[in-house]
PDB file of N, CA and C in Angstrom:
ATOM      1  N   UNK S   1     -96.340 104.162 177.732  1.00 69.00           N
ATOM      2  CA  UNK S   1     -95.850 105.346 177.991  1.00 69.00           C
ATOM      3  C   UNK S   1     -96.839 106.408 177.552  1.00 69.00           C
ATOM      4  N   UNK S   2     -97.015 107.328 178.292  1.00 80.00           N
ATOM      5  CA  UNK S   2     -97.932 108.457 177.930  1.00 80.00           C
ATOM      6  C   UNK S   2     -97.219 109.676 177.313  1.00 80.00           C
ATOM      7  N   UNK S   3     -97.447 109.975 176.026  1.00 74.00           N
ATOM      8  CA  UNK S   3     -96.662 111.087 175.413  1.00 74.00           C
ATOM      9  C   UNK S   3     -97.587 112.309 175.295  1.00 74.00           C
ATOM     10  N   UNK S   4     -97.014 113.461 175.796  1.00 84.00           N
ATOM     11  CA  UNK S   4     -97.813 114.656 175.645  1.00 84.00           C
ATOM     12  C   UNK S   4     -97.935 115.111 174.121  1.00 84.00           C
ATOM     13  N   UNK S   5     -99.050 115.655 173.874  1.00 85.00           N
ATOM     14  CA  UNK S   5     -99.314 116.251 172.543  1.00 85.00           C
ATOM     15  C   UNK S   5     -98.145 117.122 172.280  1.00 85.00           C
ATOM     16  N   UNK S   6     -97.711 117.212 170.994  1.00 83.00           N
ATOM     17  CA  UNK S   6     -96.584 118.208 170.561  1.00 83.00           C
ATOM     18  C   UNK S   6     -97.395 119.191 169.707  1.00 83.00           C
ATOM     19  N   UNK S   7     -97.542 120.388 170.494  1.00 86.00           N
ATOM     20  CA  UNK S   7     -98.323 121.503 169.806  1.00 86.00           C
ATOM     21  C   UNK S   7     -97.796 121.996 168.601  1.00 86.00           C
ATOM     22  N   UNK S   8     -96.468 122.118 168.337  1.00 82.00           N
ATOM     23  CA  UNK S   8     -95.968 122.567 167.114  1.00 82.00           C
ATOM     24  C   UNK S   8     -96.444 121.594 165.878  1.00 82.00           C
ATOM     25  N   UNK S   9     -96.208 120.354 166.200  1.00 82.00           N
ATOM     26  CA  UNK S   9     -96.644 119.351 165.085  1.00 82.00           C
ATOM     27  C   UNK S   9     -98.182 119.407 164.826  1.00 82.00           C
ATOM     28  N   UNK S  10     -98.955 119.492 165.908  1.00 86.00           N
ATOM     29  CA  UNK S  10    -100.305 119.692 165.713  1.00 86.00           C
ATOM     30  C   UNK S  10    -100.681 120.883 164.774  1.00 86.00           C
ATOM     31  N   UNK S  11    -100.016 121.979 165.161  1.00 84.00           N
ATOM     32  CA  UNK S  11    -100.325 123.287 164.374  1.00 84.00           C
ATOM     33  C   UNK S  11     -99.872 122.954 162.905  1.00 84.00           C
ATOM     34  N   UNK S  12     -98.702 122.453 162.699  1.00 82.00           N
ATOM     35  CA  UNK S  12     -98.207 122.187 161.368  1.00 82.00           C
ATOM     36  C   UNK S  12     -99.174 121.172 160.500  1.00 82.00           C
ATOM     37  N   UNK S  13     -99.629 120.231 161.281  1.00 84.00           N
ATOM     38  CA  UNK S  13    -100.630 119.366 160.646  1.00 84.00           C
ATOM     39  C   UNK S  13    -101.895 120.046 160.150  1.00 84.00           C
ATOM     40  N   UNK S  14    -102.294 121.011 160.790  1.00 86.00           N
ATOM     41  CA  UNK S  14    -103.369 121.808 160.566  1.00 86.00           C
ATOM     42  C   UNK S  14    -103.235 122.706 159.334  1.00 86.00           C
ATOM     43  N   UNK S  15    -102.037 123.494 159.438  1.00 83.00           N
ATOM     44  CA  UNK S  15    -101.967 124.575 158.475  1.00 83.00           C
ATOM     45  C   UNK S  15    -100.829 124.565 157.306  1.00 83.00           C
ATOM     46  N   UNK S  16     -99.893 123.606 157.544  1.00 79.00           N
ATOM     47  CA  UNK S  16     -98.709 123.688 156.519  1.00 79.00           C
ATOM     48  C   UNK S  16     -99.165 123.386 155.174  1.00 79.00           C
ATOM     49  N   UNK S  17    -100.137 122.505 154.894  1.00 82.00           N
ATOM     50  CA  UNK S  17    -100.496 122.225 153.445  1.00 82.00           C
ATOM     51  C   UNK S  17    -101.193 123.388 152.690  1.00 82.00           C
ATOM     52  N   UNK S  18    -101.958 124.202 153.346  1.00 82.00           N
ATOM     53  CA  UNK S  18    -102.578 125.216 152.746  1.00 82.00           C
ATOM     54  C   UNK S  18    -101.742 126.526 152.717  1.00 82.00           C
ATOM     55  N   UNK S  19    -100.631 126.559 153.185  1.00 81.00           N
ATOM     56  CA  UNK S  19     -99.806 127.746 153.501  1.00 81.00           C
ATOM     57  C   UNK S  19     -99.334 128.225 151.990  1.00 81.00           C
ATOM     58  N   UNK S  20     -99.398 129.455 151.753  1.00 84.00           N
ATOM     59  CA  UNK S  20     -98.790 129.986 150.485  1.00 84.00           C
ATOM     60  C   UNK S  20     -97.261 129.885 150.404  1.00 84.00           C
ATOM     61  N   UNK S  21     -96.657 130.121 151.539  1.00 81.00           N
ATOM     62  CA  UNK S  21     -95.197 129.867 151.596  1.00 81.00           C
ATOM     63  C   UNK S  21     -94.927 129.056 152.912  1.00 81.00           C
ATOM     64  N   UNK S  22     -94.539 127.905 152.767  1.00 76.00           N
ATOM     65  CA  UNK S  22     -94.336 126.911 153.961  1.00 76.00           C
ATOM     66  C   UNK S  22     -92.920 127.150 154.401  1.00 76.00           C
ATOM     67  N   UNK S  23     -92.800 127.834 155.447  1.00 76.00           N
ATOM     68  CA  UNK S  23     -91.484 128.064 156.090  1.00 76.00           C
ATOM     69  C   UNK S  23     -91.381 127.395 157.353  1.00 76.00           C
ATOM     70  N   UNK S  24     -92.309 126.321 157.601  1.00 72.00           N
ATOM     71  CA  UNK S  24     -92.260 125.681 158.990  1.00 72.00           C
ATOM     72  C   UNK S  24     -91.363 124.390 158.891  1.00 72.00           C
ATOM     73  N   UNK S  25     -91.120 123.910 157.762  1.00 71.00           N
ATOM     74  CA  UNK S  25     -90.410 122.669 157.798  1.00 71.00           C
ATOM     75  C   UNK S  25     -88.948 122.825 157.998  1.00 71.00           C
ATOM     76  N   UNK S  26     -88.371 121.568 158.409  1.00 70.00           N
ATOM     77  CA  UNK S  26     -86.827 121.711 158.657  1.00 70.00           C
ATOM     78  C   UNK S  26     -86.166 120.793 157.533  1.00 70.00           C
ATOM     79  N   UNK S  27     -86.868 120.566 156.499  1.00 72.00           N
ATOM     80  CA  UNK S  27     -86.297 119.722 155.381  1.00 72.00           C
ATOM     81  C   UNK S  27     -86.631 120.404 154.108  1.00 72.00           C
ATOM     82  N   UNK S  28     -85.879 119.876 153.086  1.00 74.00           N
ATOM     83  CA  UNK S  28     -86.041 120.412 151.746  1.00 74.00           C
ATOM     84  C   UNK S  28     -87.183 119.847 150.926  1.00 74.00           C
ATOM     85  N   UNK S  29     -87.695 120.644 150.039  1.00 76.00           N
ATOM     86  CA  UNK S  29     -88.840 120.096 149.145  1.00 76.00           C
ATOM     87  C   UNK S  29     -88.328 118.889 148.582  1.00 76.00           C
ATOM     88  N   UNK S  30     -89.158 117.754 148.515  1.00 83.00           N
ATOM     89  CA  UNK S  30     -88.850 116.541 147.935  1.00 83.00           C
ATOM     90  C   UNK S  30     -88.912 116.716 146.343  1.00 83.00           C
ATOM     91  N   UNK S  31     -87.949 116.071 145.746  1.00 90.00           N
ATOM     92  CA  UNK S  31     -87.993 116.018 144.279  1.00 90.00           C
ATOM     93  C   UNK S  31     -88.625 114.909 143.706  1.00 90.00           C
ATOM     94  N   UNK S  32     -89.107 115.035 142.529  1.00 94.00           N
ATOM     95  CA  UNK S  32     -89.635 113.847 141.745  1.00 94.00           C
ATOM     96  C   UNK S  32     -88.531 113.112 141.100  1.00 94.00           C
ATOM     97  N   UNK S  33     -88.680 111.917 140.604  1.00 93.00           N
ATOM     98  CA  UNK S  33     -87.691 111.248 139.862  1.00 93.00           C
ATOM     99  C   UNK S  33     -87.283 111.933 138.716  1.00 93.00           C
ATOM    100  N   UNK S  34     -88.277 112.477 137.928  1.00 94.00           N
ATOM    101  CA  UNK S  34     -87.976 113.233 136.842  1.00 94.00           C
ATOM    102  C   UNK S  34     -87.093 114.557 137.054  1.00 94.00           C
ATOM    103  N   UNK S  35     -87.303 115.195 138.231  1.00 95.00           N
ATOM    104  CA  UNK S  35     -86.407 116.293 138.585  1.00 95.00           C
ATOM    105  C   UNK S  35     -85.061 115.819 138.860  1.00 95.00           C
ATOM    106  N   UNK S  36     -84.864 114.570 139.525  1.00 92.00           N
ATOM    107  CA  UNK S  36     -83.468 114.074 139.784  1.00 92.00           C
ATOM    108  C   UNK S  36     -82.785 113.787 138.495  1.00 92.00           C
ATOM    109  N   UNK S  37     -83.498 113.275 137.469  1.00 94.00           N
ATOM    110  CA  UNK S  37     -82.863 112.965 136.142  1.00 94.00           C
ATOM    111  C   UNK S  37     -82.482 114.217 135.490  1.00 94.00           C
ATOM    112  N   UNK S  38     -83.306 115.318 135.607  1.00 95.00           N
ATOM    113  CA  UNK S  38     -82.993 116.518 134.908  1.00 95.00           C
ATOM    114  C   UNK S  38     -81.683 117.126 135.665  1.00 95.00           C
ATOM    115  N   UNK S  39     -81.776 117.074 136.910  1.00 94.00           N
ATOM    116  CA  UNK S  39     -80.457 117.617 137.617  1.00 94.00           C
ATOM    117  C   UNK S  39     -79.211 116.835 137.359  1.00 94.00           C
ATOM    118  N   UNK S  40     -79.313 115.446 137.210  1.00 93.00           N
ATOM    119  CA  UNK S  40     -78.160 114.724 137.008  1.00 93.00           C
ATOM    120  C   UNK S  40     -77.692 114.710 135.580  1.00 93.00           C
ATOM    121  N   UNK S  41     -78.555 114.847 134.702  1.00 94.00           N
ATOM    122  CA  UNK S  41     -78.262 114.866 133.314  1.00 94.00           C
ATOM    123  C   UNK S  41     -78.123 113.334 132.862  1.00 94.00           C
ATOM    124  N   UNK S  42     -78.386 112.417 133.735  1.00 94.00           N
ATOM    125  CA  UNK S  42     -78.398 110.982 133.276  1.00 94.00           C
ATOM    126  C   UNK S  42     -79.657 110.523 132.555  1.00 94.00           C
ATOM    127  N   UNK S  43     -79.386 109.779 131.515  1.00 95.00           N
ATOM    128  CA  UNK S  43     -80.457 109.268 130.604  1.00 95.00           C
ATOM    129  C   UNK S  43     -81.323 108.394 131.391  1.00 95.00           C
ATOM    130  N   UNK S  44     -82.635 108.534 131.429  1.00 95.00           N
ATOM    131  CA  UNK S  44     -83.540 107.555 132.258  1.00 95.00           C
ATOM    132  C   UNK S  44     -83.455 106.180 131.745  1.00 95.00           C
ATOM    133  N   UNK S  45     -83.535 106.033 130.451  1.00 95.00           N
ATOM    134  CA  UNK S  45     -83.508 104.651 129.782  1.00 95.00           C
ATOM    135  C   UNK S  45     -82.248 103.918 130.180  1.00 95.00           C
ATOM    136  N   UNK S  46     -81.161 104.640 130.092  1.00 96.00           N
ATOM    137  CA  UNK S  46     -79.846 103.948 130.393  1.00 96.00           C
ATOM    138  C   UNK S  46     -79.877 103.468 131.931  1.00 96.00           C
ATOM    139  N   UNK S  47     -80.351 104.399 132.660  1.00 95.00           N
ATOM    140  CA  UNK S  47     -80.404 104.027 134.119  1.00 95.00           C
ATOM    141  C   UNK S  47     -81.153 102.836 134.416  1.00 95.00           C
ATOM    142  N   UNK S  48     -82.379 102.780 133.784  1.00 95.00           N
ATOM    143  CA  UNK S  48     -83.389 101.820 134.008  1.00 95.00           C
ATOM    144  C   UNK S  48     -82.814 100.395 133.545  1.00 95.00           C
ATOM    145  N   UNK S  49     -82.155 100.393 132.416  1.00 96.00           N
ATOM    146  CA  UNK S  49     -81.512  99.128 131.858  1.00 96.00           C
ATOM    147  C   UNK S  49     -80.554  98.620 132.859  1.00 96.00           C
ATOM    148  N   UNK S  50     -79.653  99.412 133.469  1.00 94.00           N
ATOM    149  CA  UNK S  50     -78.778  99.052 134.401  1.00 94.00           C
ATOM    150  C   UNK S  50     -79.458  98.737 135.810  1.00 94.00           C
ATOM    151  N   UNK S  51     -80.434  99.439 136.172  1.00 93.00           N
ATOM    152  CA  UNK S  51     -81.196  99.155 137.370  1.00 93.00           C
ATOM    153  C   UNK S  51     -81.901  97.816 137.428  1.00 93.00           C
ATOM    154  N   UNK S  52     -82.501  97.558 136.310  1.00 96.00           N
ATOM    155  CA  UNK S  52     -83.297  96.195 136.269  1.00 96.00           C
ATOM    156  C   UNK S  52     -82.474  95.053 136.167  1.00 96.00           C
ATOM    157  N   UNK S  53     -81.085  95.242 135.890  1.00 95.00           N
ATOM    158  CA  UNK S  53     -80.111  94.055 135.800  1.00 95.00           C
ATOM    159  C   UNK S  53     -79.439  93.922 137.133  1.00 95.00           C
ATOM    160  N   UNK S  54     -79.727  94.837 138.101  1.00 91.00           N
ATOM    161  CA  UNK S  54     -79.062  94.725 139.398  1.00 91.00           C
ATOM    162  C   UNK S  54     -79.671  93.610 140.333  1.00 91.00           C
ATOM    163  N   UNK S  55     -78.795  92.889 141.031  1.00 91.00           N
ATOM    164  CA  UNK S  55     -79.382  91.991 142.017  1.00 91.00           C
ATOM    165  C   UNK S  55     -79.873  92.679 143.215  1.00 91.00           C
ATOM    166  N   UNK S  56     -80.975  92.306 143.857  1.00 90.00           N
ATOM    167  CA  UNK S  56     -81.493  93.056 145.066  1.00 90.00           C
ATOM    168  C   UNK S  56     -80.832  92.284 146.176  1.00 90.00           C
ATOM    169  N   UNK S  57     -79.827  92.928 146.757  1.00 89.00           N
ATOM    170  CA  UNK S  57     -79.180  92.395 147.940  1.00 89.00           C
ATOM    171  C   UNK S  57     -79.066  93.590 148.950  1.00 89.00           C
ATOM    172  N   UNK S  58     -78.511  93.355 150.028  1.00 85.00           N
ATOM    173  CA  UNK S  58     -78.337  94.436 151.063  1.00 85.00           C
ATOM    174  C   UNK S  58     -77.275  95.444 150.580  1.00 85.00           C
ATOM    175  N   UNK S  59     -76.412  95.019 149.687  1.00 84.00           N
ATOM    176  CA  UNK S  59     -75.449  95.915 149.243  1.00 84.00           C
ATOM    177  C   UNK S  59     -74.150  95.910 150.092  1.00 84.00           C
ATOM    178  N   UNK S  60     -73.129  96.629 149.688  1.00 87.00           N
ATOM    179  CA  UNK S  60     -71.892  96.529 150.380  1.00 87.00           C
ATOM    180  C   UNK S  60     -72.190  96.955 151.980  1.00 87.00           C
ATOM    181  N   UNK S  61     -71.545  96.238 152.923  1.00 86.00           N
ATOM    182  CA  UNK S  61     -71.821  96.513 154.251  1.00 86.00           C
ATOM    183  C   UNK S  61     -71.119  97.771 154.601  1.00 86.00           C
ATOM    184  N   UNK S  62     -70.045  98.190 154.087  1.00 88.00           N
ATOM    185  CA  UNK S  62     -69.368  99.396 154.525  1.00 88.00           C
ATOM    186  C   UNK S  62     -69.711 100.638 153.511  1.00 88.00           C
ATOM    187  N   UNK S  63     -70.740 100.450 152.638  1.00 90.00           N
ATOM    188  CA  UNK S  63     -71.146 101.459 151.775  1.00 90.00           C
ATOM    189  C   UNK S  63     -70.748 101.284 150.398  1.00 90.00           C
ATOM    190  N   UNK S  64     -71.346 101.910 149.457  1.00 93.00           N
ATOM    191  CA  UNK S  64     -71.046 101.811 148.188  1.00 93.00           C
ATOM    192  C   UNK S  64     -69.750 102.628 147.757  1.00 93.00           C
ATOM    193  N   UNK S  65     -68.774 102.016 147.233  1.00 95.00           N
ATOM    194  CA  UNK S  65     -67.515 102.629 146.920  1.00 95.00           C
ATOM    195  C   UNK S  65     -67.753 103.782 145.904  1.00 95.00           C
ATOM    196  N   UNK S  66     -68.655 103.501 144.900  1.00 95.00           N
ATOM    197  CA  UNK S  66     -68.810 104.533 143.972  1.00 95.00           C
ATOM    198  C   UNK S  66     -69.463 105.742 144.529  1.00 95.00           C
ATOM    199  N   UNK S  67     -70.432 105.702 145.490  1.00 95.00           N
ATOM    200  CA  UNK S  67     -71.103 106.685 146.057  1.00 95.00           C
ATOM    201  C   UNK S  67     -70.077 107.507 147.008  1.00 95.00           C
ATOM    202  N   UNK S  68     -69.299 106.752 147.649  1.00 97.00           N
ATOM    203  CA  UNK S  68     -68.199 107.352 148.539  1.00 97.00           C
ATOM    204  C   UNK S  68     -67.202 108.140 147.692  1.00 97.00           C
ATOM    205  N   UNK S  69     -66.896 107.733 146.582  1.00 97.00           N
ATOM    206  CA  UNK S  69     -65.984 108.366 145.650  1.00 97.00           C
ATOM    207  C   UNK S  69     -66.594 109.743 145.113  1.00 97.00           C
ATOM    208  N   UNK S  70     -67.830 109.686 144.661  1.00 96.00           N
ATOM    209  CA  UNK S  70     -68.507 110.894 144.339  1.00 96.00           C
ATOM    210  C   UNK S  70     -68.640 111.959 145.418  1.00 96.00           C
ATOM    211  N   UNK S  71     -69.081 111.427 146.523  1.00 96.00           N
ATOM    212  CA  UNK S  71     -69.075 112.402 147.798  1.00 96.00           C
ATOM    213  C   UNK S  71     -67.807 113.040 148.018  1.00 96.00           C
ATOM    214  N   UNK S  72     -66.576 112.176 147.984  1.00 97.00           N
ATOM    215  CA  UNK S  72     -65.332 112.686 148.328  1.00 97.00           C
ATOM    216  C   UNK S  72     -64.879 113.786 147.210  1.00 97.00           C
ATOM    217  N   UNK S  73     -65.381 113.821 145.979  1.00 96.00           N
ATOM    218  CA  UNK S  73     -65.003 114.730 145.065  1.00 96.00           C
ATOM    219  C   UNK S  73     -65.761 116.089 145.391  1.00 96.00           C
ATOM    220  N   UNK S  74     -66.512 116.184 146.391  1.00 96.00           N
ATOM    221  CA  UNK S  74     -67.001 117.464 146.765  1.00 96.00           C
ATOM    222  C   UNK S  74     -66.119 118.244 147.710  1.00 96.00           C
ATOM    223  N   UNK S  75     -65.133 117.551 148.155  1.00 96.00           N
ATOM    224  CA  UNK S  75     -64.166 118.179 149.150  1.00 96.00           C
ATOM    225  C   UNK S  75     -62.726 117.994 148.750  1.00 96.00           C
ATOM    226  N   UNK S  76     -61.901 118.885 149.043  1.00 94.00           N
ATOM    227  CA  UNK S  76     -60.426 118.972 148.569  1.00 94.00           C
ATOM    228  C   UNK S  76     -59.584 117.862 149.183  1.00 94.00           C
ATOM    229  N   UNK S  77     -59.694 117.529 150.527  1.00 96.00           N
ATOM    230  CA  UNK S  77     -58.859 116.817 151.188  1.00 96.00           C
ATOM    231  C   UNK S  77     -59.550 115.561 151.807  1.00 96.00           C
ATOM    232  N   UNK S  78     -60.476 114.948 151.167  1.00 95.00           N
ATOM    233  CA  UNK S  78     -61.133 113.859 151.642  1.00 95.00           C
ATOM    234  C   UNK S  78     -61.167 112.639 150.804  1.00 95.00           C
ATOM    235  N   UNK S  79     -60.853 111.518 151.172  1.00 96.00           N
ATOM    236  CA  UNK S  79     -60.733 110.281 150.288  1.00 96.00           C
ATOM    237  C   UNK S  79     -62.077 109.539 150.535  1.00 96.00           C
ATOM    238  N   UNK S  80     -62.390 108.647 149.630  1.00 97.00           N
ATOM    239  CA  UNK S  80     -63.652 107.822 150.034  1.00 97.00           C
ATOM    240  C   UNK S  80     -63.501 106.942 151.249  1.00 97.00           C
ATOM    241  N   UNK S  81     -62.343 106.653 151.730  1.00 96.00           N
ATOM    242  CA  UNK S  81     -62.157 106.019 152.945  1.00 96.00           C
ATOM    243  C   UNK S  81     -62.544 106.836 154.144  1.00 96.00           C
ATOM    244  N   UNK S  82     -62.613 108.129 154.007  1.00 95.00           N
ATOM    245  CA  UNK S  82     -62.997 109.151 155.116  1.00 95.00           C
ATOM    246  C   UNK S  82     -64.550 109.304 155.171  1.00 95.00           C
ATOM    247  N   UNK S  83     -65.247 108.702 154.291  1.00 93.00           N
ATOM    248  CA  UNK S  83     -66.750 108.815 154.075  1.00 93.00           C
ATOM    249  C   UNK S  83     -67.429 107.655 154.844  1.00 93.00           C
ATOM    250  N   UNK S  84     -68.367 107.967 155.730  1.00 90.00           N
ATOM    251  CA  UNK S  84     -69.172 106.974 156.299  1.00 90.00           C
ATOM    252  C   UNK S  84     -70.727 107.323 155.869  1.00 90.00           C
ATOM    253  N   UNK S  85     -71.192 106.346 155.096  1.00 91.00           N
ATOM    254  CA  UNK S  85     -72.533 106.530 154.696  1.00 91.00           C
ATOM    255  C   UNK S  85     -73.532 105.886 155.554  1.00 91.00           C
ATOM    256  N   UNK S  86     -74.747 106.394 155.675  1.00 87.00           N
ATOM    257  CA  UNK S  86     -75.846 105.818 156.502  1.00 87.00           C
ATOM    258  C   UNK S  86     -77.099 105.729 155.725  1.00 87.00           C
ATOM    259  N   UNK S  87     -77.959 105.029 156.368  1.00 80.00           N
ATOM    260  CA  UNK S  87     -79.313 104.838 155.593  1.00 80.00           C
ATOM    261  C   UNK S  87     -80.368 105.995 155.663  1.00 80.00           C
ATOM    262  N   UNK S  88     -80.008 107.042 156.514  1.00 80.00           N
ATOM    263  CA  UNK S  88     -80.787 108.206 156.686  1.00 80.00           C
ATOM    264  C   UNK S  88     -80.290 108.971 157.796  1.00 80.00           C
ATOM    265  N   UNK S  89     -80.960 110.105 158.035  1.00 81.00           N
ATOM    266  CA  UNK S  89     -80.478 111.138 159.042  1.00 81.00           C
ATOM    267  C   UNK S  89     -80.472 110.465 160.477  1.00 81.00           C
ATOM    268  N   UNK S  90     -81.317 109.570 160.732  1.00 83.00           N
ATOM    269  CA  UNK S  90     -81.437 108.879 162.066  1.00 83.00           C
ATOM    270  C   UNK S  90     -80.216 108.156 162.330  1.00 83.00           C
ATOM    271  N   UNK S  91     -79.635 107.389 161.264  1.00 84.00           N
ATOM    272  CA  UNK S  91     -78.579 106.682 161.465  1.00 84.00           C
ATOM    273  C   UNK S  91     -77.292 107.519 161.646  1.00 84.00           C
ATOM    274  N   UNK S  92     -77.244 108.635 160.812  1.00 83.00           N
ATOM    275  CA  UNK S  92     -76.204 109.648 160.886  1.00 83.00           C
ATOM    276  C   UNK S  92     -76.164 110.380 162.245  1.00 83.00           C
ATOM    277  N   UNK S  93     -77.327 110.697 162.769  1.00 84.00           N
ATOM    278  CA  UNK S  93     -77.385 111.259 164.049  1.00 84.00           C
ATOM    279  C   UNK S  93     -76.949 110.320 165.266  1.00 84.00           C
ATOM    280  N   UNK S  94     -77.179 109.123 165.012  1.00 86.00           N
ATOM    281  CA  UNK S  94     -76.790 108.088 166.012  1.00 86.00           C
ATOM    282  C   UNK S  94     -75.219 107.990 166.103  1.00 86.00           C
ATOM    283  N   UNK S  95     -74.517 108.070 164.847  1.00 84.00           N
ATOM    284  CA  UNK S  95     -73.172 108.109 164.820  1.00 84.00           C
ATOM    285  C   UNK S  95     -72.533 109.290 165.627  1.00 84.00           C
ATOM    286  N   UNK S  96     -73.128 110.466 165.417  1.00 84.00           N
ATOM    287  CA  UNK S  96     -72.755 111.778 165.991  1.00 84.00           C
ATOM    288  C   UNK S  96     -72.948 111.574 167.486  1.00 84.00           C
ATOM    289  N   UNK S  97     -73.973 111.125 167.958  1.00 84.00           N
ATOM    290  CA  UNK S  97     -74.177 110.988 169.346  1.00 84.00           C
ATOM    291  C   UNK S  97     -73.288 110.066 170.112  1.00 84.00           C
ATOM    292  N   UNK S  98     -72.849 109.056 169.446  1.00 86.00           N
ATOM    293  CA  UNK S  98     -72.068 107.863 169.981  1.00 86.00           C
ATOM    294  C   UNK S  98     -70.546 108.228 169.708  1.00 86.00           C
ATOM    295  N   UNK S  99     -70.186 109.319 169.038  1.00 83.00           N
ATOM    296  CA  UNK S  99     -68.733 109.527 168.783  1.00 83.00           C
ATOM    297  C   UNK S  99     -68.209 110.426 169.900  1.00 83.00           C
TER     298      UNK S  99
END
C-alpha cells in the first residue's frame, strides 16, 4: 500500500520539540512516575512492596474491579458494572465505532 505523506505530522516532527509553547498535540503532557506518586499521595515504598509481590498475569479478563470502583466514584449514578476498561484509546475507540 502506498501511503501519502501526512503534512501535519511532518511539520510537527520538525518543529514541535523546539517550540516555546507546544499547542500542536492532541494529548496531555506525560507525567513522570514521581509526579504520579506526588499526585496520588501514595507512598512509593509501600507501592513497590506490593507491586513486586504481584504475579505477572494477563489480569482479570473483564477489567480490574478495584479500578472500576475508583472510576465509578467519579460519577454520581454509575456502578463498577457500568465501566468498561480498555488497554488504551485505540481499544476504546474500537468499542465506540462498533456500538
